[in-house]
Structures are given as C-alpha cells and as structure tokens.
CSV table of C-alpha atoms in Angstrom, one decimal:
chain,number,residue,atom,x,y,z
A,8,UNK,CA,0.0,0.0,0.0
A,9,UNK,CA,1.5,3.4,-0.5
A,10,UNK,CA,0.9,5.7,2.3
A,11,UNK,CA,2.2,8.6,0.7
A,12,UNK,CA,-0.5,8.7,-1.5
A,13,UNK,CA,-2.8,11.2,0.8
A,14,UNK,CA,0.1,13.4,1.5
A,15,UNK,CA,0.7,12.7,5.5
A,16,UNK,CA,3.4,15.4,5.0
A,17,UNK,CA,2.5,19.0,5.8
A,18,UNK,CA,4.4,22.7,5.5
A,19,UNK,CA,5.9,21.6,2.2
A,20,UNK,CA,7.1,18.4,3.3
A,21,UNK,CA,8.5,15.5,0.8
A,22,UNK,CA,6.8,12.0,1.5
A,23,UNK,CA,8.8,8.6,1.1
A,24,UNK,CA,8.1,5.4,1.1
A,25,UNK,CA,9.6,2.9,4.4
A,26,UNK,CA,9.4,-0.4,4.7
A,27,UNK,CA,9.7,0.2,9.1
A,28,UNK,CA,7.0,3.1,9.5
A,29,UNK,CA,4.9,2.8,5.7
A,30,UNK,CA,6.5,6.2,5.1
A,31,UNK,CA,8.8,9.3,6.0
A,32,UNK,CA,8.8,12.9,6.2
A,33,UNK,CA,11.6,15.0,4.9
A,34,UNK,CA,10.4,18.4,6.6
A,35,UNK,CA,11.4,22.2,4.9
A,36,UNK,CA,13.6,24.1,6.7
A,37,UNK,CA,12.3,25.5,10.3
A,38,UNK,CA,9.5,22.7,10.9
A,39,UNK,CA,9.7,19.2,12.4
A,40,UNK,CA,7.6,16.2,13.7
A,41,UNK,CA,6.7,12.8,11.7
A,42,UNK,CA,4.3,14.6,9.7
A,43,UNK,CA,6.2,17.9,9.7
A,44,UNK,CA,3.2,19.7,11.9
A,45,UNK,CA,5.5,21.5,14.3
A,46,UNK,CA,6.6,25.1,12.9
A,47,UNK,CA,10.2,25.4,14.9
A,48,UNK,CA,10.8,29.5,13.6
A,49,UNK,CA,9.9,31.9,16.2
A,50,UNK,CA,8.8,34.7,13.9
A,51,UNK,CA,5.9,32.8,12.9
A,52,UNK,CA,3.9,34.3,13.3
A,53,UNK,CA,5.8,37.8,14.3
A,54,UNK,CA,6.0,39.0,17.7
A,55,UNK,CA,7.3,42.1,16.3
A,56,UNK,CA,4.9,44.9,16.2
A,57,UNK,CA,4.9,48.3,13.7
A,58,UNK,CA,6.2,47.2,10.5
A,59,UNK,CA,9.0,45.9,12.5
A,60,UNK,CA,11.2,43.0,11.1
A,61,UNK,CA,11.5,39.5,12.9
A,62,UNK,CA,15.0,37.7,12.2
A,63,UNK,CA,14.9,34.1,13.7
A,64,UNK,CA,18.3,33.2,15.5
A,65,UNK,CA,17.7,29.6,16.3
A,66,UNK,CA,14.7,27.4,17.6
A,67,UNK,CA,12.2,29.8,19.8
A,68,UNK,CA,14.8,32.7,19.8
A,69,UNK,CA,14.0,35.9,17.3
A,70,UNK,CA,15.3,39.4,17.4
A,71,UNK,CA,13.2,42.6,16.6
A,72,UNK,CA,14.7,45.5,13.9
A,73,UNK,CA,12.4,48.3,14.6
A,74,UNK,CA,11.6,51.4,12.9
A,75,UNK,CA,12.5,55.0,13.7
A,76,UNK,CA,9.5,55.5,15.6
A,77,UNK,CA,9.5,52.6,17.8
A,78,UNK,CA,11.7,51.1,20.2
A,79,UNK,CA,11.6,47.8,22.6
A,80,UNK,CA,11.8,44.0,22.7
A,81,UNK,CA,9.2,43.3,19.7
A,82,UNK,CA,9.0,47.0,18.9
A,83,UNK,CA,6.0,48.4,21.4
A,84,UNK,CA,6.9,51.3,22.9
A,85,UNK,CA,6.5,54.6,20.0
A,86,UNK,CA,9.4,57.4,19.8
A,87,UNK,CA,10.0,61.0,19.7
A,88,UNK,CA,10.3,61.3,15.9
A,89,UNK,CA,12.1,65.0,16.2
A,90,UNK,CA,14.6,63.0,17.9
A,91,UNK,CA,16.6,62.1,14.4
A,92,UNK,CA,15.8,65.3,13.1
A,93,UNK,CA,14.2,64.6,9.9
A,94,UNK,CA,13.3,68.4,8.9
A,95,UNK,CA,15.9,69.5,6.0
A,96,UNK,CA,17.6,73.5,5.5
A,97,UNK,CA,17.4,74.9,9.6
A,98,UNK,CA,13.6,73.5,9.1
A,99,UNK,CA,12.1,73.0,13.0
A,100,UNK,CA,10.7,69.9,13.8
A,101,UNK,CA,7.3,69.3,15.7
A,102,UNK,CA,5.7,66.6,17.3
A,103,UNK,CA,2.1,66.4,15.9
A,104,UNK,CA,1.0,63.3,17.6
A,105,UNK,CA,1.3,60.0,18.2
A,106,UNK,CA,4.2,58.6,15.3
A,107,UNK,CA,4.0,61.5,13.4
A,108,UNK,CA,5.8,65.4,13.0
A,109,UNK,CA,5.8,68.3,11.0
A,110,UNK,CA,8.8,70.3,9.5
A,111,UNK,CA,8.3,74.5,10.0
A,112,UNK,CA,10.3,75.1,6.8
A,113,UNK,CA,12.7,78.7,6.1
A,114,UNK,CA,11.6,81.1,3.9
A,115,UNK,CA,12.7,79.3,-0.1
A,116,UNK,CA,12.5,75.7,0.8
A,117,UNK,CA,9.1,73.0,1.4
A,118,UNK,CA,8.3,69.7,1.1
A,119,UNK,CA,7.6,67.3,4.2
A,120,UNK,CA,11.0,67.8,5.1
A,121,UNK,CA,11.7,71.3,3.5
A,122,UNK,CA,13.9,69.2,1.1
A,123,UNK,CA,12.5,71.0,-2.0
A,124,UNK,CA,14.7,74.5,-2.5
A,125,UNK,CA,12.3,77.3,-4.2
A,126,UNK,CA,14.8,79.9,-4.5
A,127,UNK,CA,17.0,77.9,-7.0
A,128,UNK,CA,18.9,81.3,-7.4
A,129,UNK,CA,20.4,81.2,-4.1
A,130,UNK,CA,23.3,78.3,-5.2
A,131,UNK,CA,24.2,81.4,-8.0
A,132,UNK,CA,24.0,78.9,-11.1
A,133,UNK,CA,24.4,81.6,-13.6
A,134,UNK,CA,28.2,82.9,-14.7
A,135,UNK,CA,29.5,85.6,-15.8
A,136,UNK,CA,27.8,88.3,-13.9
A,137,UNK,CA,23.7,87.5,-14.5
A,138,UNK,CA,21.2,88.1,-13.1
A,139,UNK,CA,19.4,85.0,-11.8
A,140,UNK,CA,15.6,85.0,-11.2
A,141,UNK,CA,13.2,82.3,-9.5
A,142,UNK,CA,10.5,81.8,-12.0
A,143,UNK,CA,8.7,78.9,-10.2
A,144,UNK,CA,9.6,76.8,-7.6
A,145,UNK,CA,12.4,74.5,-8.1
A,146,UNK,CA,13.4,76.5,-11.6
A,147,UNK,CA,15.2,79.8,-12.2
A,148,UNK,CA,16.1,81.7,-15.4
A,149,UNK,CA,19.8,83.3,-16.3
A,150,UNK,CA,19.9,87.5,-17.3
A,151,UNK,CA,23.1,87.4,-19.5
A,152,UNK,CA,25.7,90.0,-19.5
A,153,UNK,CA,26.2,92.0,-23.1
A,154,UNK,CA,28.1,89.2,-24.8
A,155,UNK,CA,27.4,86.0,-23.5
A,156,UNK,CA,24.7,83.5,-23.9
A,157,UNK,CA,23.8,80.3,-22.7
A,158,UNK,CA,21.2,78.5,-20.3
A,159,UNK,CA,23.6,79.8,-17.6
A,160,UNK,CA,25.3,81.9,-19.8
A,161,UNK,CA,28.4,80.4,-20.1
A,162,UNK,CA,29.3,80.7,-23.7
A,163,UNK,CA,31.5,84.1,-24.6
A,164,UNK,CA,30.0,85.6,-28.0
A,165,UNK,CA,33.5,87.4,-27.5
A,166,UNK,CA,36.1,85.0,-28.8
A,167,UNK,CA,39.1,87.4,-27.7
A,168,UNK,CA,37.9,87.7,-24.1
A,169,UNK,CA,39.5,84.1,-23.3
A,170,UNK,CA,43.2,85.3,-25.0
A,171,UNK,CA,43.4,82.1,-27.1
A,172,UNK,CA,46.4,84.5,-29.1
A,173,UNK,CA,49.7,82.9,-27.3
A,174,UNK,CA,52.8,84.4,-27.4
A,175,UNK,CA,51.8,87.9,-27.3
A,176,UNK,CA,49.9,87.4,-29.9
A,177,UNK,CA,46.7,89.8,-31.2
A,178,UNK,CA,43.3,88.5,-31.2
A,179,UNK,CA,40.6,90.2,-33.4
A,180,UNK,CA,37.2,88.8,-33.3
A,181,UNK,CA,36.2,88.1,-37.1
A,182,UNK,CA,32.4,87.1,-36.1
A,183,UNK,CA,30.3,85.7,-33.2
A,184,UNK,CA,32.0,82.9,-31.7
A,185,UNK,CA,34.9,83.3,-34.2
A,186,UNK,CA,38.7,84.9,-34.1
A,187,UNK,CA,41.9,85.3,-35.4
A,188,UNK,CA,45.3,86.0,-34.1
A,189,UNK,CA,48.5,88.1,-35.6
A,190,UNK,CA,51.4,86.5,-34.6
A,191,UNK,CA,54.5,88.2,-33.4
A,192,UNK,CA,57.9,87.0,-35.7
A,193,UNK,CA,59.6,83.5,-35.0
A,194,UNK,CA,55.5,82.2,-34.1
A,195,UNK,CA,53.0,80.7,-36.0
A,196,UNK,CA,49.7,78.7,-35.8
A,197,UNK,CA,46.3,79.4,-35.2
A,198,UNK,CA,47.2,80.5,-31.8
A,199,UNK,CA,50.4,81.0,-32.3
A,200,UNK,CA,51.7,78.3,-30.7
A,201,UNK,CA,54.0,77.2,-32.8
A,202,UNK,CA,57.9,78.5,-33.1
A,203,UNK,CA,59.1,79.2,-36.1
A,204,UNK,CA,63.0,77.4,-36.6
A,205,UNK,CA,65.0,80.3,-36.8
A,206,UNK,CA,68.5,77.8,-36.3
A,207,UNK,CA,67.5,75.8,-39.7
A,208,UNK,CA,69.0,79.1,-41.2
A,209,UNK,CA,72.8,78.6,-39.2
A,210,UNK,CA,72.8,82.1,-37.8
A,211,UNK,CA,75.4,81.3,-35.4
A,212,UNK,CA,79.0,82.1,-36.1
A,213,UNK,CA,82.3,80.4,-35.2
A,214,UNK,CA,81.2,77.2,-34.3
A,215,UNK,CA,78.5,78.4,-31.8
A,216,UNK,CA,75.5,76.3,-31.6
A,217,UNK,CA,71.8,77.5,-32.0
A,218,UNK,CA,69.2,76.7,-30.0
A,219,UNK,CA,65.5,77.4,-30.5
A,220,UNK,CA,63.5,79.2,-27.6
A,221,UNK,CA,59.7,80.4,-27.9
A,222,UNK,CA,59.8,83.5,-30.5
A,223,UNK,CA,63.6,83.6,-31.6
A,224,UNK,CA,66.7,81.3,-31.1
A,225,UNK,CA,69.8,81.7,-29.2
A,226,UNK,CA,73.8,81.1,-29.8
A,227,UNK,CA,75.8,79.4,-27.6
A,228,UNK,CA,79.1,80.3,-28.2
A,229,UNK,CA,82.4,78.6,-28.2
A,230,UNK,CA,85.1,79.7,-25.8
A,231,UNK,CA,86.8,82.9,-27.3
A,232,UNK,CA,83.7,84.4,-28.8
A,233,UNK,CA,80.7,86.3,-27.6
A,234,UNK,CA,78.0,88.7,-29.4
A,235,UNK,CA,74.0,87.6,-30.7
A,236,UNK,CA,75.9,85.2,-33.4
A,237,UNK,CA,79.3,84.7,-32.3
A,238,UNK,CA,81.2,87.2,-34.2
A,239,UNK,CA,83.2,88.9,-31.8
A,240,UNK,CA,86.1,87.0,-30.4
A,241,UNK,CA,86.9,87.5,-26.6
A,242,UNK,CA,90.0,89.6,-26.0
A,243,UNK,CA,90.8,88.2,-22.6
A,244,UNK,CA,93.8,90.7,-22.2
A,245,UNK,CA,91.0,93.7,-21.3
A,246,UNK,CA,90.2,92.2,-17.7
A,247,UNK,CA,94.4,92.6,-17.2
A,248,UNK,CA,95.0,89.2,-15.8
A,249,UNK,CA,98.6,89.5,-15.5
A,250,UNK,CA,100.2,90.9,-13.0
A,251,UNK,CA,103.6,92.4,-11.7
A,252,UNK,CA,103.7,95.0,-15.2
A,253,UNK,CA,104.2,91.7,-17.6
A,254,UNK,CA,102.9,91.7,-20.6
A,255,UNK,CA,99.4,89.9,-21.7
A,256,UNK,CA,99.5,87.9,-25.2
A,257,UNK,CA,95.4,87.3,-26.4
A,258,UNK,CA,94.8,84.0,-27.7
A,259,UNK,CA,91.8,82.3,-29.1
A,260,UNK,CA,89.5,81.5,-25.8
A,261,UNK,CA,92.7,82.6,-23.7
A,262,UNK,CA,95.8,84.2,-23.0
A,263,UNK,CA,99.6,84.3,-22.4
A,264,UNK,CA,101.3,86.5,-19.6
A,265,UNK,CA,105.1,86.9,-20.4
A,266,UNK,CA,106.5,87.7,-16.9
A,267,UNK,CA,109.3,89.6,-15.4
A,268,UNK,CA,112.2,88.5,-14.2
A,269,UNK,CA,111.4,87.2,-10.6
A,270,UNK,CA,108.2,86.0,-11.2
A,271,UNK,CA,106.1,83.3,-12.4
A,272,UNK,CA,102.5,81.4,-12.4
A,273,UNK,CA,99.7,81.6,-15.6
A,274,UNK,CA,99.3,85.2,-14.3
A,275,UNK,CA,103.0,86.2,-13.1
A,276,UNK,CA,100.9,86.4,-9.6
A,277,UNK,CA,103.8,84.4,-7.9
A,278,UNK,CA,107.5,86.0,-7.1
A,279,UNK,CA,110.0,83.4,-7.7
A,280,UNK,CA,112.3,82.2,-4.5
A,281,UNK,CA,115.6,81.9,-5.1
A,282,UNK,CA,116.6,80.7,-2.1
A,283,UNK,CA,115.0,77.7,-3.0
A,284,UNK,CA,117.6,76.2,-5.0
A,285,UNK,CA,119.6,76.4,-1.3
A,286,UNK,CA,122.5,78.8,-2.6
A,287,UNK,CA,124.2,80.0,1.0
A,288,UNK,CA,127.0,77.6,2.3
A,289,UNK,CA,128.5,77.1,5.6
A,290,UNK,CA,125.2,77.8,7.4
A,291,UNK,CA,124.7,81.0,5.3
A,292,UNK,CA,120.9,82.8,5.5
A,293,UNK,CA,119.5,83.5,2.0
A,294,UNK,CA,117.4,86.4,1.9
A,295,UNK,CA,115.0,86.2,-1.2
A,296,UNK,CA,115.0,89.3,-3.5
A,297,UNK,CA,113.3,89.9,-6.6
A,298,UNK,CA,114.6,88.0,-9.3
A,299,UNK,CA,118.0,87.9,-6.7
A,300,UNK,CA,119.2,86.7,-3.7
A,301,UNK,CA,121.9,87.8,-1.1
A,302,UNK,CA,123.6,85.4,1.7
A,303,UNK,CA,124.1,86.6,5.2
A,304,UNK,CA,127.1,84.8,5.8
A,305,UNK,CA,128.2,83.7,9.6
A,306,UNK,CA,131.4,85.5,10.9
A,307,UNK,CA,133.6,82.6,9.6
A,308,UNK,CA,132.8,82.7,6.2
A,309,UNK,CA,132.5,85.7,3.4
A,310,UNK,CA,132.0,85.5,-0.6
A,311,UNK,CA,128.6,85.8,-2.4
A,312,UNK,CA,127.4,82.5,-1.2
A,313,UNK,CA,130.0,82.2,1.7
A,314,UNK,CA,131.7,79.7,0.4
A,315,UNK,CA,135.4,81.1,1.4
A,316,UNK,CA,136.5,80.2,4.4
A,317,UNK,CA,138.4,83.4,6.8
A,318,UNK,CA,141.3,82.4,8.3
A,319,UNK,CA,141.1,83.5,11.7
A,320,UNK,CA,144.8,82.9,12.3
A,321,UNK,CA,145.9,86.2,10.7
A,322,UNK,CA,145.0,87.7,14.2
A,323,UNK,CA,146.9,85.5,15.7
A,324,UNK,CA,144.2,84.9,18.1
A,325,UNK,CA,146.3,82.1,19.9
A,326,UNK,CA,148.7,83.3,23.1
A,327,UNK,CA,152.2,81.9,24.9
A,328,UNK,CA,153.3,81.2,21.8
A,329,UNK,CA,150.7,78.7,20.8
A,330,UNK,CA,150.2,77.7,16.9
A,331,UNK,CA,147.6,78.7,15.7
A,332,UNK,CA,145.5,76.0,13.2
A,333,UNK,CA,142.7,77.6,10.6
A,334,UNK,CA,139.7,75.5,10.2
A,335,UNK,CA,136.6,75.6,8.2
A,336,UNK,CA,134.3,77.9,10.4
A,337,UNK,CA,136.8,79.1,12.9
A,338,UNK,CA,140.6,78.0,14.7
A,339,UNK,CA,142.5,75.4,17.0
A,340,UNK,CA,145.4,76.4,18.9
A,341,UNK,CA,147.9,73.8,19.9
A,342,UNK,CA,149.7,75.5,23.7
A,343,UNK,CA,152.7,74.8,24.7
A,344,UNK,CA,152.9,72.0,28.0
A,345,UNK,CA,152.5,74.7,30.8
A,346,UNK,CA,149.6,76.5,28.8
A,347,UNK,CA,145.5,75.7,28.1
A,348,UNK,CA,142.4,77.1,27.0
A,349,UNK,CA,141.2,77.9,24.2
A,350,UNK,CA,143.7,80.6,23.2
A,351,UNK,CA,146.0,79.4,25.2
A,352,UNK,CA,145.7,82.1,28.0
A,353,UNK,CA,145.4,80.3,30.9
A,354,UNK,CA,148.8,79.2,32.6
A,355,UNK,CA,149.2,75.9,33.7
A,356,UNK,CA,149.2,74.6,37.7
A,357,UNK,CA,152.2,72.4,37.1
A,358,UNK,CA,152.0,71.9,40.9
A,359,UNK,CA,149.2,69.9,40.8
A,360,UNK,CA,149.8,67.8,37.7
A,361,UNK,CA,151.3,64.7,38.1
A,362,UNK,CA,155.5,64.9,36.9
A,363,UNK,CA,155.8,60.8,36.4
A,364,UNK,CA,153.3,59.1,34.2
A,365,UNK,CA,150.7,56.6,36.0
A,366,UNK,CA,152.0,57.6,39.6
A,367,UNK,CA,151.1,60.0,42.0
A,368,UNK,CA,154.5,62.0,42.4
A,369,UNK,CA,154.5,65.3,42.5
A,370,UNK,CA,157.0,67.7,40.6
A,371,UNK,CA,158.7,68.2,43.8
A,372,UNK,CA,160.4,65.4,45.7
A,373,UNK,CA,161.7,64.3,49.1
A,374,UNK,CA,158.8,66.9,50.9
A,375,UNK,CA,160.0,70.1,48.6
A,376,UNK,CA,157.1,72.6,47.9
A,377,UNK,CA,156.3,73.2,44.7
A,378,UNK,CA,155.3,76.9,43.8
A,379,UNK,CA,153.6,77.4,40.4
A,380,UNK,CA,155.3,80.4,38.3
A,381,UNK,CA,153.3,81.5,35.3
A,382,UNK,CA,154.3,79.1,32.4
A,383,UNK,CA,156.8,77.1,34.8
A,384,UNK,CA,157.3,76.5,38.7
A,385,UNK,CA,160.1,75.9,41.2
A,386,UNK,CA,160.3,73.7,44.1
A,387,UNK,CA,161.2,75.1,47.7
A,388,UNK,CA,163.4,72.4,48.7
A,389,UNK,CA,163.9,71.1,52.6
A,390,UNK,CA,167.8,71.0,54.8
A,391,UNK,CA,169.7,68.8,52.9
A,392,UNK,CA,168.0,68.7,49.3
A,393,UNK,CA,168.4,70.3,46.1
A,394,UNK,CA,167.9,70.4,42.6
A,395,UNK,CA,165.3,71.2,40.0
A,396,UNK,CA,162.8,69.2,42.0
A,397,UNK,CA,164.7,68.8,45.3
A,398,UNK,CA,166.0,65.6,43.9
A,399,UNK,CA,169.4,65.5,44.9
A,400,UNK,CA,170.5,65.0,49.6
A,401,UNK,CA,173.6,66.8,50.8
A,402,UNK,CA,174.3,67.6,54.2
A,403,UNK,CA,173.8,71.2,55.5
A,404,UNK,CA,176.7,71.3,57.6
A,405,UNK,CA,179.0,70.1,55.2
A,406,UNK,CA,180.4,73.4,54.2
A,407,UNK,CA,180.8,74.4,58.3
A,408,UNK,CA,178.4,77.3,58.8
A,409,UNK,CA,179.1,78.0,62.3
A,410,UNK,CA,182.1,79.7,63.2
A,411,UNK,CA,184.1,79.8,66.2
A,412,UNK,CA,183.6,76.6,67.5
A,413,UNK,CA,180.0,76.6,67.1
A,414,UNK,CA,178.1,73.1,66.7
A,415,UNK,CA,176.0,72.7,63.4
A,416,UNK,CA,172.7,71.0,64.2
A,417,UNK,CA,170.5,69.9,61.2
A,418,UNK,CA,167.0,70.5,61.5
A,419,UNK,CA,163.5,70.6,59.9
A,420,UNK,CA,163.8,74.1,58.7
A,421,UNK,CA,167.2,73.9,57.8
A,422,UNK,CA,170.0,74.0,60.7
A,423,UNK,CA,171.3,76.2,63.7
A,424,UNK,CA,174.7,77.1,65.8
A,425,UNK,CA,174.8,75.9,68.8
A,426,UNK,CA,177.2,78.7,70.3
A,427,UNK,CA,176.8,77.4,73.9
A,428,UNK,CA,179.9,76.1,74.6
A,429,UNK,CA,181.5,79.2,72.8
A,430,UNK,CA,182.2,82.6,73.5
A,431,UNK,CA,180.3,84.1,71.0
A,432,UNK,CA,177.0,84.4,69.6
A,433,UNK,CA,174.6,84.8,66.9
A,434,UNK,CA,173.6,82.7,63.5
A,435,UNK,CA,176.4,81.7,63.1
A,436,UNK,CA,178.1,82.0,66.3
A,437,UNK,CA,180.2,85.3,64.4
A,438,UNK,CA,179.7,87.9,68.0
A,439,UNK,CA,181.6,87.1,70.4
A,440,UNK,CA,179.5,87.3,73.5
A,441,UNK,CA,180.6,90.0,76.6
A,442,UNK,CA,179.7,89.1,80.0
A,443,UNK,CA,178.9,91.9,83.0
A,444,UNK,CA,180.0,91.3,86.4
A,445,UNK,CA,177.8,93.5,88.4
C-alpha cells in the first residue's frame, strides 16, 4: 500500500516510502515532527509589532529591527520622531501626535521635510555676472551680460575675451563665436603656438651652436667668442689678468702672460724664491729678493754664497806662543805644555799635575814645595835637598856654617849654631858674647 498517497506530509514536506514506518517525512527548513506539523521558527507568526522585522536566530529565539518611531523588545513602545531630526535646510521639527511630526520650513524651501529648495537662485547657477531670477519653484532663469549667452550663460560671444592669441599674440574677433590671431615673428599657428626654426638658417657664427627658444633662437658660443651670433672673439687681455707689469698675449678663448724676471704662475701672480735652490754655504741665510738673492754669511765665512773660508789665524788669536790652526768655520790652537784654553791664555798649575806618568809624584820630591810660576814653577826644597825638583840630599853642615867653634845642628827648617859652649853668639856664632860682672 502506499501511504504517501494522501500526502501525510504537511508545510511543504517530501513523503517517502519505508518499509519500518509505511512512510517518512523530509520536513522544509524550520519545521519538524513525523508529519512535519510542528513550525520550529519563532517569527511565525511575528512578535514584532509596527512594521518591525522579525529575524529568527535559532529554535524559539528571534530578534526585533524596529523602525524610527519605535523602540523595545518586539517593537511596542513609539518614539519622539524630532529626535533624528528629519526636517531638512534649519527647518524645526514638531511633534504632531502620536508617530508622526511636521517640518516648519525657512523662507525658499518645502516639502515634508523642507527638502525642495524654491529659490534655486540662491546656489548662483548663472556665470559671468547674470542676473538669476526664481521663476517657479524648483526653476530659475539666467539674465546674461552684453556678450554672453547660454542657459547659464556660459558661452563668450566674444572669442578674444579668453586670450586664445599665445605668445603675445593679437586677437581680433572676425564674427560671433569666431577669431583670429596676428602672430609676433619666430611664431605661427592658429594661436600661435607654434615656433618658427629660426636655427634651420645657421645664424650662429664660429662654431657656436643654435638653440631654439619660444619666439627667436639663441647662440651658444664657443670659448673665445661672444656677441648675438658669435662674431666677436673674446679679448681676454682687457680684464688685465697679468700681474707684476708683464705683458698679456690674447689667444683664441685665452691668454699668455710673459712675466718679469722674478716671477712666475699663468698670471706672473707668484715671485719666484731663489733661495729655494739652497745657494748660502757654511750655514749662510739667503734672503730672497726679486729676481735675486743675497747670503748673510756667519762670521767665519764671506764671498757671495759664503763659500770662502776666513782664516782666523791672521789675528793671531792664539797666546804663549801657541800655533795657531785655521779651520773651516773658525781656529785650534795647539799650547805649549804649561799653557790651556782655548787661546792658550790660561797658565798651567804644574803643581798639581802629576810629573811621572801613571803615579802619583809630584814635581817636587823628598817633601819640597812646589810653587807654580806663570808658564813654569820651582820647588822650595827642605835642609839637605836640592835640585830642579829637590831631587838630589847633601848635608847642611858640610860646608861648616858655624864659626868659632860653634856646633851645626840639622833640622826641619834647615840648621842652627849651637854657640853654647863658645864665646860668642849669633847665627852663626860670628859675636863674640861680653859678659857683666855686676
């Protein structure tokens, strides 16, 4: 038997045949049940009130969009409509009952909102100086200006006004709408827009090279030439480049300075230093001059670039009879033994220079005192030494200096007479003595 054949399915639902239950439902979107009888979307039917839209979120759960004018869960409670300010242009808003205003509209504008504008003149549509007038509402008409036409008068019957001429060129209107320019030379084209080649016709002299520029052309010259085309050639001797009085040669895009003596550089602008080539000798100073040079020589040398020696000798700058020995840049002297310094003028101490080589002996021997002498010395022998250098003993008393019986006694200064067992008296025992009885 088939049981779908009286439609058990409702809301749209699709019937099929099952061997368990005779048949089975396939319900639409949103219903359920075994014959699809159970409606599952909340927003039917809507909860929302006011023209307010329903949106189902899942099974017994909806959500309520409301209108301007309402507000709430499913839309029930109404609003202030002047509360989103619906009037248009400064228009006021009133409330005039319940879900409903009215718009008070400015002077030039209506419509429920006082959207309409009915002075369509107050935007100024119309250029060039009209004169705009309302003739209804929501339409205005343009009052041209002498020379211009147009719904808004835009178009110039005056071709000229607009200066199509460029490049100072002169516009003359031929007829309405219609002109013609008079080009200044080196343009051309209906607006002169175009340059004329001037350079096609190699105006430029000497090599320079033309360029074209709006209404003429221009020559670049090479170096060494100047004027419009490059036909006068540069004398670059007029600026006087050269300095110190030497002489300027022009050349072809330059010039030659022939300098005097002393000087040098492209423009003689640097003196020349002698002293560079090191001329002076023997510790001379060059001083540079111009185009010249001098040495100041030191007080040993002379000649122009002191390189003679002066031999100091002549003066004979050596004393004691030292030789005197020229050298470059002065003198020796070579002094005789008992002389030093460097001239030779100080005497020697021969007291207190060793006599005998690697010992400590003094000139003076055997306790003799030397005294220095200038250029020699002498020794002051003791009793019983003589000689040079108190080298030689002999005894005092040998020759017998006491007379008359006197006794010769050697001693450290020399010796004495003992006249005591004489008659007589003195050094040498030579008075004889007198004696007083009283």
């Amino acid at each position: 038997v088939n049981m779908c054949k009286n439609s058990p399915c409702m809301n749209n639902g699709i019937c099929s045949q099952s061997d368990a239950h005779g048949y089975q439902c396939k319900c639409s979107p949103g219903f359920t049940g075994r014959n699809c009888q159970t409606d599952n979307n909340p927003c039917r039917p809507s909860p929302c009130q006011g023209k307010s839209t329903c949106f189902a979120i899942r099974a017994h759960t909806y959500r309520c969009q409301c209108p301007q004018n309402r507000t709430g869960r499913i839309c029930e409670t109404h609003l202030n409509l002047c509360r989103i300010s619906p009037c248009r242009n400064g228009a006021k808003c009133i409330n005039s009952g319940l879900n409903n205003y009215r718009c008070q509209c400015l002077p030039g504008y209506t419509g429920k909102n006082c959207q309409i504008n009915t002075n369509r003149c107050r935007s100024g549509p119309c250029l060039n100086k009209a004169n705009c007038s309302n003739v209804q509402p929501d339409s205005y008409q343009c009052h041209c200006q002498p020379g211009y036409t147009g719904k808004i008068c835009q178009t110039d019957l005056n071709s000229c006004r607009s200066h199509p001429c460029l490049s100072d060129g002169t516009c003359i209107n031929t007829r309405a709408n219609r002109y013609k320019c008079n080009c200044r030379p080196g343009f051309t084209g209906k607006n002169c827009q175009r340059d004329v080649r001037e350079c096609d016709s190699k105006p430029c002299k000497n090599q320079g090279s033309c360029q074209e520029i709006m209404g003429g052309y221009s020559c670049h010259c090479t170096d060494g030439y100047t004027g419009r085309h490059c036909e006068s050639e540069i004398d670059e001797c007029n600026s006087g480049p050269c300095y110190q009085n030497s002489t300027c040669i022009d050349k072809v895009a330059g010039y030659q300075c022939q300098c005097q003596a002393g000087y040098t550089g492209q423009n003689c602008q640097t003196q020349i230093n002698e002293c560079l080539s090191q001329p002076c000798q023997y510790g001379g100073t060059c001083i540079d001059q111009i185009a010249s040079y001098y040495c100041q020589c030191p007080s040993h040398v002379t000649g122009v670039h002191c390189q003679t020696d002066i031999d100091e000798c002549r003066s004979f700058p050596c004393q004691n009879d030292g030789e005197c020995i020229n050298v470059l840049g002065g003198y020796q002297c070579q002094c005789l033994s008992n002389f030093t310094g460097q001239e030779c003028q100080s005497d020697v101490n021969e007291c207190t220079q060793i006599h005998l080589p690697n010992t400590n002996i003094k000139p003076c021997q055997n306790g003799g005192t030397c005294v220095n002498s200038f250029g020699s010395y002498y020794c002051h022998c003791p009793p019983n030494y003589t000689g040079e250098v108190c080298q030689q003993s002999y005894d005092i008393c040998e020759s017998e200096p006491c007379q008359n019986g006197g006794q010769c006694v050697v001693e450290s200064t020399g010796y004495r007479c003992n006249c005591s067992t004489t008659d007589y008296k003195g050094n040498h025992c030579q008075t004889g003595r007198i004696d007083y009885i009283l």
